[in-house]
Coordinates of C-alpha atoms and ligand atoms in Angstrom, one line a residue:
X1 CA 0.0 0.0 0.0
X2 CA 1.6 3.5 -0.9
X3 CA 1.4 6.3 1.8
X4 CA -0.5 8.4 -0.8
X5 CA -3.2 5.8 -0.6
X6 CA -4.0 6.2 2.8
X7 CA -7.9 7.0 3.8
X8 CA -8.2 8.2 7.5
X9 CA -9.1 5.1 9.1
X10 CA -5.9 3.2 7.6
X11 CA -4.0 6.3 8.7
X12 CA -5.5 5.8 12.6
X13 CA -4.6 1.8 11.7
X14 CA -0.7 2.8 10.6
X15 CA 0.0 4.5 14.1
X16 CA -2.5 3.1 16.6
X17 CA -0.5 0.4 19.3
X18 CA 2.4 1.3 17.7
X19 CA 5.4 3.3 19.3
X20 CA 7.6 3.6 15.9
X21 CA 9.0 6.6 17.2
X22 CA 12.8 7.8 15.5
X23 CA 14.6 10.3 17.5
X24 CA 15.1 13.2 15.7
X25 CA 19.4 14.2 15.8
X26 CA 20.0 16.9 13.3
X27 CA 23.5 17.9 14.0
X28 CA 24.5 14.8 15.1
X29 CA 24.6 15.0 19.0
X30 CA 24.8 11.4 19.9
X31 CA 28.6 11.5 18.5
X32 CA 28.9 14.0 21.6
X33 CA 27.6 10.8 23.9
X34 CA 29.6 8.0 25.1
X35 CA 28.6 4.4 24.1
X36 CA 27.5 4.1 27.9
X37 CA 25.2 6.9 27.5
X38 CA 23.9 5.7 23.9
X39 CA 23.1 2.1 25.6
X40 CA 21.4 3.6 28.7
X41 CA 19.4 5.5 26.4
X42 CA 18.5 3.3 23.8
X43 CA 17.7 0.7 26.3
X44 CA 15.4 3.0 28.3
X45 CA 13.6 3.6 24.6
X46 CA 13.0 0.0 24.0
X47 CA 11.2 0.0 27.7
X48 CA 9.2 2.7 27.0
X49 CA 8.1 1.5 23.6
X50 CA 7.3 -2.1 25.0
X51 CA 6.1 -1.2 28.4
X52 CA 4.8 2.1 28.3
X53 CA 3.8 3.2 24.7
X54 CA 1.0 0.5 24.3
X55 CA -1.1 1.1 27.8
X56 CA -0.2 4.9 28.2
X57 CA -2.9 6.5 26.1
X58 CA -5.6 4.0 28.8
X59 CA -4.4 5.4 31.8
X60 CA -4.7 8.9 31.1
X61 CA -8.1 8.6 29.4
X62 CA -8.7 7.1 33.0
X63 CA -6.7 9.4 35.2
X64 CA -5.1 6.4 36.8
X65 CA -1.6 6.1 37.7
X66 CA -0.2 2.5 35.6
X67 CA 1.0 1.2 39.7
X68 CA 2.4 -1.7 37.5
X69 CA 5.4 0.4 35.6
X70 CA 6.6 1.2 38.7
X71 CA 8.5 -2.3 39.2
X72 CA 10.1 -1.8 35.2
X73 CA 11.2 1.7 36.1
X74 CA 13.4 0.8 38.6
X75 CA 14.9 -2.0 36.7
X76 CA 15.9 0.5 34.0
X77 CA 17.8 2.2 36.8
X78 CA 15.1 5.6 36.6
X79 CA 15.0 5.9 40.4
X80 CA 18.1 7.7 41.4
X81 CA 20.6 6.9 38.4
X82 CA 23.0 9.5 39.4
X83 CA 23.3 8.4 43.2
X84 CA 26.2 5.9 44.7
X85 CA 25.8 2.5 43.6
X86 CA 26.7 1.7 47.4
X87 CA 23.0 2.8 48.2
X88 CA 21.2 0.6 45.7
X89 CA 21.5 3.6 43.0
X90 CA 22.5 3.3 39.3
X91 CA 26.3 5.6 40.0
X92 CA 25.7 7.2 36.6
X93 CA 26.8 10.6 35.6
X94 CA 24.2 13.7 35.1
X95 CA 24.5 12.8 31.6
X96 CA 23.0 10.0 31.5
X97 CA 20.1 10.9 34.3
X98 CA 18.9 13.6 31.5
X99 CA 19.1 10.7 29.0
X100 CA 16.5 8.4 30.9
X101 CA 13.9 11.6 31.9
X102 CA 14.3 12.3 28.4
X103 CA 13.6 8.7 27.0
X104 CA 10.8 8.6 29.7
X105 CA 9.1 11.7 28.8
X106 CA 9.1 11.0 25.6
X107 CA 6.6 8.3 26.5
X108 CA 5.1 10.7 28.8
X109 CA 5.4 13.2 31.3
X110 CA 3.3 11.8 34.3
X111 CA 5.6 8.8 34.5
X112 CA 8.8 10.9 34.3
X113 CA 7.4 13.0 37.0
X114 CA 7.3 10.1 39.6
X115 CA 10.6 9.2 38.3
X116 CA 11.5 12.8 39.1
X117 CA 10.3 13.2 42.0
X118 CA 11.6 9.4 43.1
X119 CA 15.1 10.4 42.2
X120 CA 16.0 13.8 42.7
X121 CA 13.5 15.3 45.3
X122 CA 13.0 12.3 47.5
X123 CA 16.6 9.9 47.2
X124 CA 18.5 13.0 46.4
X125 CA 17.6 15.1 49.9
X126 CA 18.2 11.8 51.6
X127 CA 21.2 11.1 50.5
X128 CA 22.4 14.7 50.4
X129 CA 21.4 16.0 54.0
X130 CA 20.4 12.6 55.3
X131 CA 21.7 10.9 58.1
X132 CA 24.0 7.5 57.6
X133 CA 21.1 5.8 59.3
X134 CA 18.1 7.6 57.5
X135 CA 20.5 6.8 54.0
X136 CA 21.1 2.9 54.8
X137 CA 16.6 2.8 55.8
X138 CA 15.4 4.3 52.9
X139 CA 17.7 4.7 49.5
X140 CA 17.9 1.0 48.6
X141 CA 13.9 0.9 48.8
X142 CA 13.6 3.8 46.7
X143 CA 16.1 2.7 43.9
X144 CA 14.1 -0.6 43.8
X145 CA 10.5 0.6 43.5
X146 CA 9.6 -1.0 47.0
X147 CA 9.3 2.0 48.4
X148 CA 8.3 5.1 46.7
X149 CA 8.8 8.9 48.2
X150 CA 6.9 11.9 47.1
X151 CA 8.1 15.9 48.0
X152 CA 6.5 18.1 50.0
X153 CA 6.8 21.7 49.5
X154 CA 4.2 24.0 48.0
X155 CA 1.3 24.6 50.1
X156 CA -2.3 26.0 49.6
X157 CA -1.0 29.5 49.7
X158 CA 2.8 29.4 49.0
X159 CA 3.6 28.4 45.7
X160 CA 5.8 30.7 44.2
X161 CA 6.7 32.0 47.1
X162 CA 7.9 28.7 49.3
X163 CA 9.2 31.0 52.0
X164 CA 5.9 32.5 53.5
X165 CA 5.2 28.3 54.5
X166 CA 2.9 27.7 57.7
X167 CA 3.6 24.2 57.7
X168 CA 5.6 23.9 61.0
X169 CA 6.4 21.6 64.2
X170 CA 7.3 22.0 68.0
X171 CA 9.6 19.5 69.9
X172 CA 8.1 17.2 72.3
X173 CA 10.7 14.7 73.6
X174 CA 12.3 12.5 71.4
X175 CA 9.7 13.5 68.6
X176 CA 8.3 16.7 67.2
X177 CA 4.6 17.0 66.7
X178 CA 3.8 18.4 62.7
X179 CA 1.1 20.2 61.4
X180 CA -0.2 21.7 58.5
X181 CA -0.8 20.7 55.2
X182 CA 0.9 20.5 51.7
X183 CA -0.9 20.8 47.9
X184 CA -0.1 19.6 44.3
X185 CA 2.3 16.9 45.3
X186 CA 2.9 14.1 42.4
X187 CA 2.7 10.7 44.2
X188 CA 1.4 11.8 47.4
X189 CA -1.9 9.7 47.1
X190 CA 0.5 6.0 46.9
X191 CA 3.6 7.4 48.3
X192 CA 5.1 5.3 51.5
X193 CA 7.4 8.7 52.7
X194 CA 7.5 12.3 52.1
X195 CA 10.0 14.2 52.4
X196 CA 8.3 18.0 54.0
X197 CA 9.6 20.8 54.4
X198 CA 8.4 22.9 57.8
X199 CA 9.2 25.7 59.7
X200 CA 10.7 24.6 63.4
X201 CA 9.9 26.8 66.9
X202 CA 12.8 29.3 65.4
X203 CA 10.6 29.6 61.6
X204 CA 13.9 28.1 60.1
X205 CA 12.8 25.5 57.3
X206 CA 13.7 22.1 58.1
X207 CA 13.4 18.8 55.9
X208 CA 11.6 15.9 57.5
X209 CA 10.5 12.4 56.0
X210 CA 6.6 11.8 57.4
X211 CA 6.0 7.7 57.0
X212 CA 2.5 6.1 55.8
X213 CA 0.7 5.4 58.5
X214 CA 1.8 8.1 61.1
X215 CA -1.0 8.7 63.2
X216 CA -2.4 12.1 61.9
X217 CA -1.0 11.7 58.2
X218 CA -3.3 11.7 55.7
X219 CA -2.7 11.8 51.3
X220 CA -6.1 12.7 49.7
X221 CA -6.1 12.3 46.1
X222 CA -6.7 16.0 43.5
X223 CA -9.0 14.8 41.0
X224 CA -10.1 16.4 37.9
X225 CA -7.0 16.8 36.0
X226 CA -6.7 17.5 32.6
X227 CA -2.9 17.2 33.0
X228 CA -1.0 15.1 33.8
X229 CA -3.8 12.5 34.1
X230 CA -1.4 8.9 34.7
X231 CA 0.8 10.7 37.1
X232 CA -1.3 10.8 40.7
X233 CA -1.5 14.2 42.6
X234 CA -2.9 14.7 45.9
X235 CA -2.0 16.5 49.0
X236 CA -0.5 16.0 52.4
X237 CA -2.3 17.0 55.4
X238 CA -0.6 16.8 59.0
X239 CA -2.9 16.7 61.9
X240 CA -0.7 16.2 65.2
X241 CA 1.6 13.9 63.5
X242 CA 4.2 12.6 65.5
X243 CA 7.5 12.4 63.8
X244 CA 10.8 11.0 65.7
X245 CA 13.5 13.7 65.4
X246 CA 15.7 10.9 63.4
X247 CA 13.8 11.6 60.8
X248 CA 14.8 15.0 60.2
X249 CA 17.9 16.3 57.7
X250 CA 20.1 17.7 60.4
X251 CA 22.4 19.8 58.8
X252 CA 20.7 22.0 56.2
X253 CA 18.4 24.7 57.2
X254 CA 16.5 27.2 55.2
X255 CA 15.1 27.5 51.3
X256 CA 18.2 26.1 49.8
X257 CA 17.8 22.8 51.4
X258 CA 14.5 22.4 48.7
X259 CA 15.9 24.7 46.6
X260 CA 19.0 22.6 46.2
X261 CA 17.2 19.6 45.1
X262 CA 14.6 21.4 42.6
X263 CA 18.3 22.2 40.7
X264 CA 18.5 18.2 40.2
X265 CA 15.2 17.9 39.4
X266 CA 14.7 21.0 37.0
X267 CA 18.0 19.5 35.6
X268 CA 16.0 16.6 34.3
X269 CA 12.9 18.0 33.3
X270 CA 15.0 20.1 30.7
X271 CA 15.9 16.7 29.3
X272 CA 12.5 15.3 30.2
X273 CA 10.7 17.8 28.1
X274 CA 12.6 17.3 24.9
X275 CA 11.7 13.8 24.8
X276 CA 8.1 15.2 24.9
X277 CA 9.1 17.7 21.5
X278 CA 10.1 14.8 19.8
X279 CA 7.8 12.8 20.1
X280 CA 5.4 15.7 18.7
X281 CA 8.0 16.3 16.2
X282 CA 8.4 12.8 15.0
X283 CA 4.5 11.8 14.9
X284 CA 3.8 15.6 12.9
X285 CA 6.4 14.4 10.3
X286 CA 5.8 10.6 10.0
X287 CA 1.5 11.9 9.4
X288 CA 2.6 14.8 7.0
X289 CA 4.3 11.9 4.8
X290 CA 1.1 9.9 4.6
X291 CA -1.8 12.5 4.8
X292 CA -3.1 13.2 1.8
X293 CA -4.9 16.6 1.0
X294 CA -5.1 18.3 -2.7
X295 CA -3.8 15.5 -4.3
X296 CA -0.8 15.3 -2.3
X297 CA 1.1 14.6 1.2
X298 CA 0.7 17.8 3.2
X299 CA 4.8 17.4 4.0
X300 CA 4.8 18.9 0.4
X301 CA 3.1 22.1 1.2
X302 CA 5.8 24.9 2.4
X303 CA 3.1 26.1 5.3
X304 CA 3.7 22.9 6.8
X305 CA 7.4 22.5 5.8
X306 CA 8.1 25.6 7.5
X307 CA 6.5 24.5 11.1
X308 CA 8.6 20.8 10.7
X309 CA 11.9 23.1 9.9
X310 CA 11.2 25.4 12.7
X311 CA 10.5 22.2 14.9
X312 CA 13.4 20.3 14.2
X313 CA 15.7 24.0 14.7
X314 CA 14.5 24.3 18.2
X315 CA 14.6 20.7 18.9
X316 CA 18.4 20.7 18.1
X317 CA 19.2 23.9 19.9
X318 CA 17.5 22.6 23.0
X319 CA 19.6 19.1 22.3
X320 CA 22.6 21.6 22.5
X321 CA 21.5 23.5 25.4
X322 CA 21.3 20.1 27.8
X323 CA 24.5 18.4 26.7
X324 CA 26.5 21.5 27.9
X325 CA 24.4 21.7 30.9
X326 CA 24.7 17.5 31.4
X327 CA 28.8 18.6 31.3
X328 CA 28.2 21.4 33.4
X329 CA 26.4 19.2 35.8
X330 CA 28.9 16.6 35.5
X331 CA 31.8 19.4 36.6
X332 CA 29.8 20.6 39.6
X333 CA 29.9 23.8 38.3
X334 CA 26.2 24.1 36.7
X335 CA 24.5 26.9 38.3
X336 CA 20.6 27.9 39.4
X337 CA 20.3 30.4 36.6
X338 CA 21.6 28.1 34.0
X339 CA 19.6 25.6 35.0
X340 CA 16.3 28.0 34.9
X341 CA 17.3 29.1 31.4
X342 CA 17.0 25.3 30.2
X343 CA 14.2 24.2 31.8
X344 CA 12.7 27.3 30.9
X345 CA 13.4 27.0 27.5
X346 CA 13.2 23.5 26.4
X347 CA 9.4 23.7 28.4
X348 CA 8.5 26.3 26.4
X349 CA 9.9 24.9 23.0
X350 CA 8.4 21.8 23.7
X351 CA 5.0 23.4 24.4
X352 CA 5.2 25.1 21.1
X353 CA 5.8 22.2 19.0
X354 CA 3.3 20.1 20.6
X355 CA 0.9 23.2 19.9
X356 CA 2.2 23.2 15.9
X357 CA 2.3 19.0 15.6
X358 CA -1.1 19.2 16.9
X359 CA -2.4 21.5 14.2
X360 CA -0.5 19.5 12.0
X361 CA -2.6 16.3 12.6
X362 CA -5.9 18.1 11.7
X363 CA -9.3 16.7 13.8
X364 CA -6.9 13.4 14.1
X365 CA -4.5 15.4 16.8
X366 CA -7.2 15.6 19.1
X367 CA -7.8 12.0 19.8
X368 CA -6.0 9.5 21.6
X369 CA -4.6 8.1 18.5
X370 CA -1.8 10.1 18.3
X371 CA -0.3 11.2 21.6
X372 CA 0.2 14.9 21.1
X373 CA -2.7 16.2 22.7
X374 CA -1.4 14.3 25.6
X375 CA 2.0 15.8 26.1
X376 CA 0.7 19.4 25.1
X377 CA -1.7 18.9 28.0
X378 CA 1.1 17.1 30.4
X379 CA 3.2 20.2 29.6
X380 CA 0.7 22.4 30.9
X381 CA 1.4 21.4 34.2
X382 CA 5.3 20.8 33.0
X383 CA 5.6 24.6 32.4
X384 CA 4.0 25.5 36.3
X385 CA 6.1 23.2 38.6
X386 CA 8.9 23.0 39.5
X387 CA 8.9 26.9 39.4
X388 CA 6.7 28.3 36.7
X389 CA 7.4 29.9 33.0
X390 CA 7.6 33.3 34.9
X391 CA 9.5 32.9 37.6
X392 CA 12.6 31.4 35.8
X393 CA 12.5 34.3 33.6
X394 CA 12.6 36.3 37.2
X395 CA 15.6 34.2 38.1
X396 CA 17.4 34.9 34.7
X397 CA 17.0 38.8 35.4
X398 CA 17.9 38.6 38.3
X399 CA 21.1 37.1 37.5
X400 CA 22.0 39.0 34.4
X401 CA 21.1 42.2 36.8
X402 CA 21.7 41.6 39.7
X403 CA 17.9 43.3 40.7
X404 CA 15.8 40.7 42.3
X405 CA 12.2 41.7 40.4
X406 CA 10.8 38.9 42.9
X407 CA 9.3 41.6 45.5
Ligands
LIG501 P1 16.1 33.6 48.0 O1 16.3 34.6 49.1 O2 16.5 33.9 46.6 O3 16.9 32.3 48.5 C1 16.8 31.7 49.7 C2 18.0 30.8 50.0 O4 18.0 29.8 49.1 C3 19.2 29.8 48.3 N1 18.9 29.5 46.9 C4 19.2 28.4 46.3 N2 20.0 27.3 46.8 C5 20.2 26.3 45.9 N3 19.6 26.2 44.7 C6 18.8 27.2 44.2 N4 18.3 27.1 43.0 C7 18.6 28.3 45.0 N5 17.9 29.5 44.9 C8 18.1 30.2 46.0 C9 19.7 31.3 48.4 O5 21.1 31.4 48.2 C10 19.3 31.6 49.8 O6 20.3 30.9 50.7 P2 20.7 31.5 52.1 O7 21.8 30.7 52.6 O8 21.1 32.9 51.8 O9 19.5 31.5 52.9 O10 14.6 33.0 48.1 P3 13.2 33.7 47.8 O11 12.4 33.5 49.0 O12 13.5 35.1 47.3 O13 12.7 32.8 46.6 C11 13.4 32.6 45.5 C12 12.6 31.8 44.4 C13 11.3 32.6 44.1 C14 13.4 31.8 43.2 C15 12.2 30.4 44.9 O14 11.5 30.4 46.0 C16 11.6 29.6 43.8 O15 12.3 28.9 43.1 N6 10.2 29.5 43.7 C17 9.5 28.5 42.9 C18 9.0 27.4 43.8 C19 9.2 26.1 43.2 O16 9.9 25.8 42.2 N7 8.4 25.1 43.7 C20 8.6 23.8 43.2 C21 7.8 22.8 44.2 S1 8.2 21.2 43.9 C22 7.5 20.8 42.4 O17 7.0 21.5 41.7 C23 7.7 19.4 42.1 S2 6.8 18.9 40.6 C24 7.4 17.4 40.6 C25 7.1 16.6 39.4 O18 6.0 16.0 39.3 O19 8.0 16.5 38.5
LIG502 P1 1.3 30.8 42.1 O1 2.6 30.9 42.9 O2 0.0 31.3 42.8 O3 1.4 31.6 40.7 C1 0.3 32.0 39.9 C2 0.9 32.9 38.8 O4 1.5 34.1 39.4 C3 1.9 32.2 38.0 O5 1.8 32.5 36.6 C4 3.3 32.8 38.5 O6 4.3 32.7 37.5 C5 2.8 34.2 38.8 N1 3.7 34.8 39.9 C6 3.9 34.4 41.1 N2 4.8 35.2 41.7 C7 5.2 36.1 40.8 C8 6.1 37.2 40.8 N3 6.8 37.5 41.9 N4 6.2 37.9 39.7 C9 5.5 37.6 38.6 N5 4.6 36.6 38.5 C10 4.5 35.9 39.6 N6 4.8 21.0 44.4 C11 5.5 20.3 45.3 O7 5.9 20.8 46.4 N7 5.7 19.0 45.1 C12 5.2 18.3 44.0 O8 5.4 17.1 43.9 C13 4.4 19.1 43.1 N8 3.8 18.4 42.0 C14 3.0 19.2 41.2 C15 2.3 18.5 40.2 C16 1.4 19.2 39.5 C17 0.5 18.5 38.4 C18 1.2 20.6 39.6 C19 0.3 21.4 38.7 C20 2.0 21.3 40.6 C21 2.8 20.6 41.4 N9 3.5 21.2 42.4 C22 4.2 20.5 43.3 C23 3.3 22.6 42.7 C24 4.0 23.6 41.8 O9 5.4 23.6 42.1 C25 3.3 24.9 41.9 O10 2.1 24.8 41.3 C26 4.1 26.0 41.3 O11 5.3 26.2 42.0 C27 3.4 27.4 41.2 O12 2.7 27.6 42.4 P2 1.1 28.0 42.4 O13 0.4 27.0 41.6 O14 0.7 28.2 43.8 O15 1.0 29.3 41.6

């Protein structure tokens, strides 16, 4: 059958159930990779296409979280791949962490969130300000899935603004005694520990990690998403809870204790979000080959040239932008503001794309068929957390100004 032939029910037939996704590398990036990096990656493809591609489109139609992928995700090393091997964790460099959000997202951005949020803002803070003992209880569960960790930090009325947090706790004995409550957290409603931020008797913020079943603890589910539908948000309510005071991070104190950890995490969503652009890149072009209007493919047609070309030019920039920032990671030299500018940008690039590939697909990109509308909706929610559009741009300026336009 020639792709000129194609009716719209044989072009539903050519795609549906099947992930034959090619990653777009105009400039030839992957020669910048190291054969480690181009095996973790291409292995973490093949999962996503067998595992994830064929029941993805289900469980968002469903807004349910696929429970079952969790096991798969931590055999392809997604839970904590750039901590110490000596905790259960995958010793990789930053490199190869943006590789696997990037592989992931491309399938889509729900399940790179609790990968996210499993790696860099629950393992990371643990093993980062964590005690030997609190490292030793909790990091090998989390790299193996047995255990999975959410982060608790924005909070009904402090989103942008973490520091104005009422969440707090006062000493009692060997335990302090938490209240409060926490909103908008990605794998609160299943996760077995959070790690919370709160403000002690002194208003100084502390990290603590809260356990499933402490009396007083409670994770009920948001519903009504039209974003990131498979990835389960809820919130975290604290009512009395008793906490032992080994459970808190001793050492750090203050915003940059969560602060620190968004960098890690923000790291990987730059990557993360990429994957999503591709995958609206590569489905746009692969249906502009085969749908026929006037007589022709529309790929013939320069209007629709000219969104693939500008696709495919932001898509390689952005490649560019989280290579250097994968190296800069990898030196220990990357800083905030860099980081905001690629998150930042590779969200917003990704956004547009999705917007264009969507347009692209006619009625057909508004169905389940394809999965465009469901990363252009997943990176609504991409382009809020983990700070929003705006207030990277607000970091940026106030780097290259030194004016801090925050207040
Ligand atoms: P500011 O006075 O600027 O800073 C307070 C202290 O923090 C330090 N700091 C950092 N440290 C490490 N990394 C960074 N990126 C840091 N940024 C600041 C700073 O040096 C200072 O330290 P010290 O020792 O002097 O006390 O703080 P501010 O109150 O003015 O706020 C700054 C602002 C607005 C940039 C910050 O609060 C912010 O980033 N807001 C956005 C909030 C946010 O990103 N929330 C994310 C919640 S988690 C989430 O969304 C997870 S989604 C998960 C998923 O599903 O993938
Ligand atoms: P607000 O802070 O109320 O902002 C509203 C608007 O005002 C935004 O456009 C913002 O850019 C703008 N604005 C705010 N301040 C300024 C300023 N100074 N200058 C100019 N404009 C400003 N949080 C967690 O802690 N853990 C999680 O796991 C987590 N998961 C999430 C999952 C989902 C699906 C979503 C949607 C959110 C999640 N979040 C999580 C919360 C997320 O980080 C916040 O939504 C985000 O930081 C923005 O906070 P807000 O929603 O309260 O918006």
């Amino acid at each position: 059958m020639s792709a000129s032939s194609l009716n719209v029910e044989e072009l539903k037939a050519a795609h549906q159930g099947k992930d034959r996704f090619e990653m777009p590398d105009f400039y030839g990036i992957d020669d910048l990779l190291s054969e480690e990096h181009i095996l973790i990656r291409n292995s973490v493809r093949d999962w996503v296409k067998r595992e994830l591609s064929p029941v993805i489109e289900n469980y968002a139609q469903e807004a349910a979280f696929p429970h079952h992928l969790i096991k798969g995700l931590a055999e392809i090393g997604a839970f904590g791949p750039q901590l110490p091997v000596e905790y259960g964790c995958g010793g990789l460099d930053y490199t190869a962490y943006g590789l696997i959000m990037q592989e992931i997202e491309r399938g889509d951005s729900g399940i790179r969130s609790t990968a996210s949020v499993q790696g860099s803002l629950v393992m990371y803070p643990i093993f980062k300000f964590g005690t030997e003992e609190q490292k030793r209880k909790f990091l090998p569960k989390l790299a193996s899935g047995e255990m999975m960790g959410c982060f608790g930090l924005t909070e009904p009325d402090h989103g942008s603004n973490p520091a104005g947090m009422t969440t707090h706790f006062v000493e009692d004995g060997d335990d302090v005694i938490l209240n409060g409550a926490k909103m908008w957290i990605s794998n609160a409603p299943f996760a077995d520990v959070a790690v919370v931020w709160a403000k002690n008797e002194e208003g100084k913020i502390k990290g603590i990690i809260v356990e499933r079943g402490m009396e007083g603890f409670t994770t009920p589910e948001t519903h009504n998403k039209w974003s990131l539908r498979a990835s389960a948000t809820g919130e975290l309510v604290f009512d009395n809870v008793r906490v032992p005071k080994s459970n808190i991070f001793p050492e750090v104190s203050g915003l940059k204790g969560p602060l620190t950890c968004l960098n890690s995490a923000r790291y990987g969503i730059s990557w993360g979000a990429l994957g999503a652009a591709m995958d609206c890149y590569d489905t746009a072009l692969c249906y502009s080959k085969q749908r026929v209007q006037f007589g022709r493919p529309i790929a013939g047609f320069q209007l629709q040239q000219k969104k693939l070309a500008e696709m495919v030019t932001e898509i390689t920039k952005a490649q560019l932008l989280v290579w250097r920032l994968g190296n800069l990671m990898n030196e220990g030299k990357a800083t905030p503001a860099q980081i905001s500018m690629a998150k930042r940008n590779n969200v917003e690039i990704a956004l547009n794309i999705a917007r264009e590939a969507r347009q692209m697909l006619g009625g057909m990109g508004i169905t389940g068929e394809f999965p465009i509308m469901r990363h252009m909706a997943n990176l609504e929610s991409v382009v809020t957390y983990e700070g929003t559009h705006d207030i990277h741009l607000l970091i940026l300026g106030h780097e290259v100004t030194g004016e801090n336009a925050f207040f």
